[in-house]
mmCIF file of C-alpha atoms in Angstrom:
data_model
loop_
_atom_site.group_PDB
_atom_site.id
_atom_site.type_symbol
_atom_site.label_atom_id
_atom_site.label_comp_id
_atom_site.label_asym_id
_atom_site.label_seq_id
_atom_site.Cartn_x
_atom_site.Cartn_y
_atom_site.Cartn_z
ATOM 1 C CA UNK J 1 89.008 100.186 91.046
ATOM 2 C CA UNK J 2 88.785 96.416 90.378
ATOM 3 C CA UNK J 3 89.066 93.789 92.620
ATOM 4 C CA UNK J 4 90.213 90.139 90.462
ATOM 5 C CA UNK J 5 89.918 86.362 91.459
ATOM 6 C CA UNK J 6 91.807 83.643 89.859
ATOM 7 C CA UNK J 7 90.700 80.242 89.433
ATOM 8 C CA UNK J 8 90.864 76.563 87.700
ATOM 9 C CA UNK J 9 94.458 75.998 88.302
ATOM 10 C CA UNK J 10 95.543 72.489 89.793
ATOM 11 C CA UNK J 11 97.794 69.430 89.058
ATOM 12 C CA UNK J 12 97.576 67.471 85.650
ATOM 13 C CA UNK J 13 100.044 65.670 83.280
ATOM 14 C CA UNK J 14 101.762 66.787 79.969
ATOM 15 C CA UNK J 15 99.465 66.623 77.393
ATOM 16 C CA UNK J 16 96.238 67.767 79.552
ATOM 17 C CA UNK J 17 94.041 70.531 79.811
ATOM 18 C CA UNK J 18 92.981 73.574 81.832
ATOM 19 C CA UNK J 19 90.887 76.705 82.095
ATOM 20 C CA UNK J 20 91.867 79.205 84.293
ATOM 21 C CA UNK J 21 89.015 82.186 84.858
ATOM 22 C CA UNK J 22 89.538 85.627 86.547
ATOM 23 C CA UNK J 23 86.120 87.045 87.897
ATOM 24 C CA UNK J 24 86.523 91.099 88.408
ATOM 25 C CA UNK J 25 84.337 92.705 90.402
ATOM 26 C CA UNK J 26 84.098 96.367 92.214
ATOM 27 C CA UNK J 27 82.008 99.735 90.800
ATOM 28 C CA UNK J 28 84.035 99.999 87.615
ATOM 29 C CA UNK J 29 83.053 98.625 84.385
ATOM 30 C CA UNK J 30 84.483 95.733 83.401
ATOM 31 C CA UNK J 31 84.514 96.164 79.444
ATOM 32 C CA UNK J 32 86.626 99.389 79.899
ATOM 33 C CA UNK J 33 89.384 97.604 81.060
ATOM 34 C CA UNK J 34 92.209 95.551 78.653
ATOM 35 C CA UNK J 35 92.820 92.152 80.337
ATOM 36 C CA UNK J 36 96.145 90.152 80.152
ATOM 37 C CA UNK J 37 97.273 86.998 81.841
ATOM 38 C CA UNK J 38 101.084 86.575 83.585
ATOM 39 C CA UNK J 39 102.923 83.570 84.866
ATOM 40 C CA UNK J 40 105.853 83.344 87.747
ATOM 41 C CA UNK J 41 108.073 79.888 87.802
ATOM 42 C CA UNK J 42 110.262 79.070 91.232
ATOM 43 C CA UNK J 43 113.139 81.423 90.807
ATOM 44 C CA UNK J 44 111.747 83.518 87.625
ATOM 45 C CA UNK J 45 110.492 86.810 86.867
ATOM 46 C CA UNK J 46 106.551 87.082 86.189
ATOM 47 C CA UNK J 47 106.207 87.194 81.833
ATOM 48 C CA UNK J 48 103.421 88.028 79.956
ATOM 49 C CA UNK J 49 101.543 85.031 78.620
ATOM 50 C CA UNK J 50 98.541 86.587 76.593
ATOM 51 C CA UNK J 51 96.111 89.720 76.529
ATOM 52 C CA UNK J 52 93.080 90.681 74.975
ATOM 53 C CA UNK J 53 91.570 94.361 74.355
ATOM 54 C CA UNK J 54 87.877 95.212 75.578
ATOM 55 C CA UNK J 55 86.491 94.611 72.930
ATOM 56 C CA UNK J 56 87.604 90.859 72.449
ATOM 57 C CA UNK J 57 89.653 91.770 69.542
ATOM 58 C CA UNK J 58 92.907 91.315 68.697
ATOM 59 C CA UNK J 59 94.623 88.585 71.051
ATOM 60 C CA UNK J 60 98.085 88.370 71.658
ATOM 61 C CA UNK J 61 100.666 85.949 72.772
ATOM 62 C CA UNK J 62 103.562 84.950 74.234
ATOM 63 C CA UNK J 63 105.853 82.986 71.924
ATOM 64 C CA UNK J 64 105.940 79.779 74.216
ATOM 65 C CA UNK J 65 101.777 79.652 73.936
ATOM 66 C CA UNK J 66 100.872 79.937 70.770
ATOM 67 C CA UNK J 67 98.738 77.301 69.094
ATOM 68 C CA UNK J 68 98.291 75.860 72.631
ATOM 69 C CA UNK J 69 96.499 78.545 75.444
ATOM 70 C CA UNK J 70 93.453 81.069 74.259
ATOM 71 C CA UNK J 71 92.320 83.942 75.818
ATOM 72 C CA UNK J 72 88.916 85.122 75.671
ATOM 73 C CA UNK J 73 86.554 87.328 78.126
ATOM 74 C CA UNK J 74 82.835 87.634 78.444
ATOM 75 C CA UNK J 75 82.369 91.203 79.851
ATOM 76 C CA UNK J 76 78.695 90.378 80.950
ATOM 77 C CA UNK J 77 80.083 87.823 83.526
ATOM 78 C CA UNK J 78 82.958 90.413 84.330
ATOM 79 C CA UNK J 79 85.271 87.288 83.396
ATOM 80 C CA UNK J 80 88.563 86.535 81.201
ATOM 81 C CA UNK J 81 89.877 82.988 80.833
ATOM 82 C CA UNK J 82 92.801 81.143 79.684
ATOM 83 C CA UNK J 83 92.141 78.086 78.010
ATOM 84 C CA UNK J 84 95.163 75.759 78.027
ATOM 85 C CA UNK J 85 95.835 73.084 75.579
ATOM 86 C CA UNK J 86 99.281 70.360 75.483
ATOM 87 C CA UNK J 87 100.368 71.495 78.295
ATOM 88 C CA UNK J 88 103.950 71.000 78.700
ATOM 89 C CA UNK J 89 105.921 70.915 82.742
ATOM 90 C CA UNK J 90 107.866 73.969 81.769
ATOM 91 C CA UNK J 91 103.998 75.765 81.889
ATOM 92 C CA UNK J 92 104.327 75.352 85.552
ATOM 93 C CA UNK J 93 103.780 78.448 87.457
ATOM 94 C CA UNK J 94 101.648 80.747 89.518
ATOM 95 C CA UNK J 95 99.334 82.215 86.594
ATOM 96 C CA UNK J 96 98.287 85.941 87.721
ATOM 97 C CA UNK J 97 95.612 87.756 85.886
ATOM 98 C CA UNK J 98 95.829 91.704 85.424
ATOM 99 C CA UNK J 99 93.317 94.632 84.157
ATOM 100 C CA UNK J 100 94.664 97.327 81.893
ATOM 101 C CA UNK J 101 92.864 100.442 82.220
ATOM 102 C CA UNK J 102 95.219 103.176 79.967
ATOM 103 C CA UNK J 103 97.383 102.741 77.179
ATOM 104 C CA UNK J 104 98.746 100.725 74.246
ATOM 105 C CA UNK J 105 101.347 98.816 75.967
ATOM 106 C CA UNK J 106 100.046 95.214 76.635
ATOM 107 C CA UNK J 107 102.769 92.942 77.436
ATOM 108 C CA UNK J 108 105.115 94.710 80.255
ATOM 109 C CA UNK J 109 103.872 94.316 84.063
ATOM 110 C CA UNK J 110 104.113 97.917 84.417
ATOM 111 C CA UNK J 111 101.212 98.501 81.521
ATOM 112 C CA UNK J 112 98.753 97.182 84.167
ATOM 113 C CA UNK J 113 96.954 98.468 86.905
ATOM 114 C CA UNK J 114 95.286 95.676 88.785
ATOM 115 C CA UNK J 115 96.186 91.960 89.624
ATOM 116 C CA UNK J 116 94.921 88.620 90.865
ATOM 117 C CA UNK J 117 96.451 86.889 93.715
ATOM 118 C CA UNK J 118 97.608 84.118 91.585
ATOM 119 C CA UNK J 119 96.475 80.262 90.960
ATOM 120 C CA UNK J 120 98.980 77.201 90.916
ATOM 121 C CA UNK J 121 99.513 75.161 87.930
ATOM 122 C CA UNK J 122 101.693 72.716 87.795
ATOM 123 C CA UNK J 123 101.905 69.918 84.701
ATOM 124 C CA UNK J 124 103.523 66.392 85.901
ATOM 125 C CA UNK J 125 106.318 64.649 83.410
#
């Protein structure tokens, strides 16, 4: 079992920047889990914004992010972030974090195990 805690979302304006971080904790080992990050709009169904195996390697991304957010994890502080760059209004959302613990299937919300309770982001025109 894993227990994971969103942070770093808040208010800023097109163009700006944030980090968003997802501390795990609980007996199981961090580095055997695959880590993804997941966003929910007013109104939407929750997509798949970008993973990362547990190793590091291999990052993956949703169309929409790319060249913009990077995902990255540092397994000795049990934490993944999101780094996001030129960030645009329609990246407002509740950004959820999720651990993977079986399988090859990163991008579906069914393919993980575990989730975050969600930080706000909003980006102002």
């Amino acid at each position: 079992q894993v227990q994971l805690v969103e942070s770093g979302g808040g208010l800023v304006q097109a163009g700006g920047s944030l980090r968003l971080s997802c501390v795990a904790s609980g007996r199981s080992t961090f580095s055997n889990y695959g880590m993804g990050w997941f966003r929910q709009a007013p109104g939407k169904a929750r997509d798949f914004v970008a993973a990362i195996r547990r190793s590091g390697a291999i990052p993956y991304y949703a169309d929409s992010v790319k060249g913009r957010f990077t995902i990255s994890r540092d397994n000795a502080k049990k934490t993944v972030y999101l780094q996001m760059n030129s960030l645009k209004p329609e990246d407002t959302a509740v950004y959820y974090c999720a651990a993977k613990s079986t399988g090859y299937n990163y991008i579906e919300l069914k393919d993980y195990d575990y989730w975050g309770q969600g930080t706000q982001v909003t980006v102002s025109s």
